[in-house]
Amino acid sequence: MSIERVLVVGAGAMGSQIAMLAALGGMRVHLHDAYPDALTSAETALRTRIDRRVEKGQLSQRSADDAFERLVFSSDLSAGAADAQLIIEAIKEDLAAKSALFARLDALAPADAILATNSSSITASLLGAATGRPGRVINAHFFNPPLVMDCVEVVVHDRLDPDVAPAVLDACRRMGKSPVALPREVPGIVANRILSAIVREAAALTDGGFATVEAVDEICRNALGHPMGPFELLDMAGLDVNYQMQQLIFEQTGVDQDRPIPAVVDLVGRRRLGRKSGGGFYDYDEKRAQ
Ligand code: 3HC
């Protein structure tokens, strides 16, 4: 099956850029959010990003205009679901909210539509149980910022229909990404599990007084070649997002080290959620947050 019609649910930083990628890849896309303000903000942010690509000569004005023609910003979930072949969910990391959404999408979308979740912390098997089509539910995990990061983790599981992973991998490639197919589900998938191990060690080093937050980040950048240190990365992704992700992983694995790290628990408790709230591990004035 070649995917031509896509619905993305959730117009946050992840969902909006995933929708843009699909539109740039030639697919017709509905980007849905229940909050009209979120759709307005998403459209403004996407137009700024894409304008910049055009100014830099990375994209022609024609291709940008065509992509926006194919992209509908909509608060009507059923309109986008009615003829979708692929639905990508990118709402908050909340099992009850995602399960309710998957049950709703199951009722609204064509019987053979693929329901993908951008979650890394909740397996498709868990969400598939809320639907009558567990064989068509899959994790397709993009990375922040999706317009830039090349990877998508696509996870196969025992109940998956054989045509689903190839169709999702093909759609990701047409979005300009380099998807990686993985043979078994694990909460967190590969990248976030490795990232969690780095974050745990980084926190142990700062807690033990062996290095400051700034020093850990600088060393990861300049000694290991990471584009950002772990604390900068947590601030960019959102500490609430990391908290929810680790909590969900812990609830599924029961492994103590999968819990959110205490520093993140503390900062979230003080509503320091990272760049988006003006402060997390670092403080962000207007200029730095940009
Ligand atoms: N959205 C879209 N594009 C962005 C962006 C954003 N939020 N931020 C930066 N960019 C683009 C810029 O426009 C620029 O594009 P260009 O080279 O075509 O002009 C390019 O990225 C580089 O940007 P900058 O020069 O401003 O800044 P940097 O060189 O520092 O790059 C970065 C920014 C791409 C975010 C880089 O620091 C990076 O790769 N950081 C690591 C990101 C990472 O590890 N992501 C994975 C997080 S884990 C995750 O997502 C899992 C999830 O489940 C939480």
Coordinates of N, CA and C and ligand atoms in Angstrom, one line a residue, residues 17 49 56 58 120 141-145 147-149 192 195 227-228 233 236-237 241 245, ligand 1:
Q17 N 5.5 19.2 12.9 CA 6.6 19.0 12.0 C 6.5 17.7 11.3
R49 N 9.6 28.4 9.7 CA 10.7 27.4 9.4 C 10.9 27.2 7.9
K56 N 17.1 30.2 2.3 CA 18.5 29.7 2.3 C 18.7 28.9 1.0
Q58 N 17.3 26.1 0.2 CA 17.2 24.6 0.5 C 15.9 24.0 -0.1
S120 N 7.4 6.8 22.3 CA 8.5 5.7 22.5 C 8.2 5.0 23.8
H141 N 8.4 6.3 15.8 CA 8.9 7.3 16.7 C 9.9 8.2 16.1
F142 N 9.5 9.5 15.9 CA 10.3 10.5 15.3 C 11.1 11.2 16.5
F143 N 12.1 12.0 16.1 CA 12.9 12.7 17.0 C 12.8 14.2 16.9
N144 N 13.0 14.9 18.0 CA 12.8 16.3 18.1 C 14.1 17.1 17.7
P145 N 14.1 18.0 16.8 CA 13.0 18.4 16.0 C 12.9 17.6 14.7
L147 N 11.8 18.0 11.7 CA 12.3 18.5 10.4 C 13.8 18.3 10.2
V148 N 14.5 18.2 11.3 CA 16.0 18.1 11.3 C 16.5 16.6 11.5
M149 N 15.9 15.9 12.5 CA 16.5 14.7 12.9 C 16.1 13.6 11.9
N192 N 15.8 6.4 23.2 CA 15.5 7.0 24.5 C 16.0 6.1 25.7
L195 N 19.6 7.2 25.7 CA 19.6 8.6 26.3 C 19.4 8.6 27.8
P227 N 25.7 16.7 19.7 CA 25.3 18.1 19.3 C 24.8 18.9 20.5
M228 N 24.3 18.3 21.5 CA 23.9 19.0 22.8 C 24.2 18.1 23.9
L233 N 19.6 19.0 26.3 CA 18.7 18.2 25.5 C 17.4 18.0 26.3
M236 N 15.5 21.2 26.1 CA 14.8 21.4 24.8 C 13.6 20.5 24.7
A237 N 13.7 19.2 25.1 CA 12.6 18.3 24.9 C 11.4 18.6 25.8
V241 N 7.9 16.3 29.6 CA 7.8 15.2 28.7 C 8.7 14.1 29.1
M245 N 7.5 10.4 30.2 CA 8.1 9.2 29.4 C 8.7 8.2 30.4
Ligands
3HC1 N1 12.7 22.9 14.5 C1 13.1 22.8 13.2 N2 14.3 23.0 12.8 C2 15.2 23.4 13.7 C3 14.9 23.6 15.0 C4 13.5 23.3 15.4 N3 13.1 23.4 16.7 N4 16.0 24.0 15.7 C5 16.9 24.2 14.8 N5 16.5 23.8 13.6 C6 17.2 23.8 12.3 C7 17.7 25.1 11.9 O1 16.7 25.8 11.2 C8 18.9 24.8 11.1 O2 18.6 24.4 9.8 P1 19.6 24.7 8.6 O3 20.9 24.1 9.0 O4 18.9 23.9 7.5 O5 19.6 26.1 8.4 C9 19.5 23.5 11.8 O6 18.4 23.0 12.5 C10 20.6 23.8 12.8 O7 20.1 24.8 13.7 P2 21.0 25.8 14.5 O8 22.1 26.2 13.7 O9 20.1 26.9 15.0 O10 21.4 25.1 15.8 P3 22.2 23.8 16.0 O11 23.3 23.6 15.0 O12 22.6 23.8 17.5 O13 21.1 22.6 15.8 C11 19.7 21.1 16.7 C12 20.0 22.5 16.6 C13 19.3 20.5 15.4 C14 18.5 21.0 17.7 C15 20.9 20.3 17.3 O14 21.4 21.0 18.5 C16 20.7 18.9 17.6 O15 20.8 18.0 16.8 N6 20.5 18.6 18.9 C17 20.2 17.2 19.4 C18 18.8 16.9 19.1 C19 18.4 15.5 19.6 O16 19.2 14.8 20.2 N7 17.2 15.1 19.4 C20 16.6 13.9 19.9 C21 16.0 14.2 21.2 S1 15.2 12.7 21.9 C22 13.7 12.7 21.2 O17 13.3 13.5 20.4 C23 12.9 11.6 21.6 C24 11.5 12.0 22.1 O18 10.8 10.8 22.4 C25 11.7 12.9 23.4

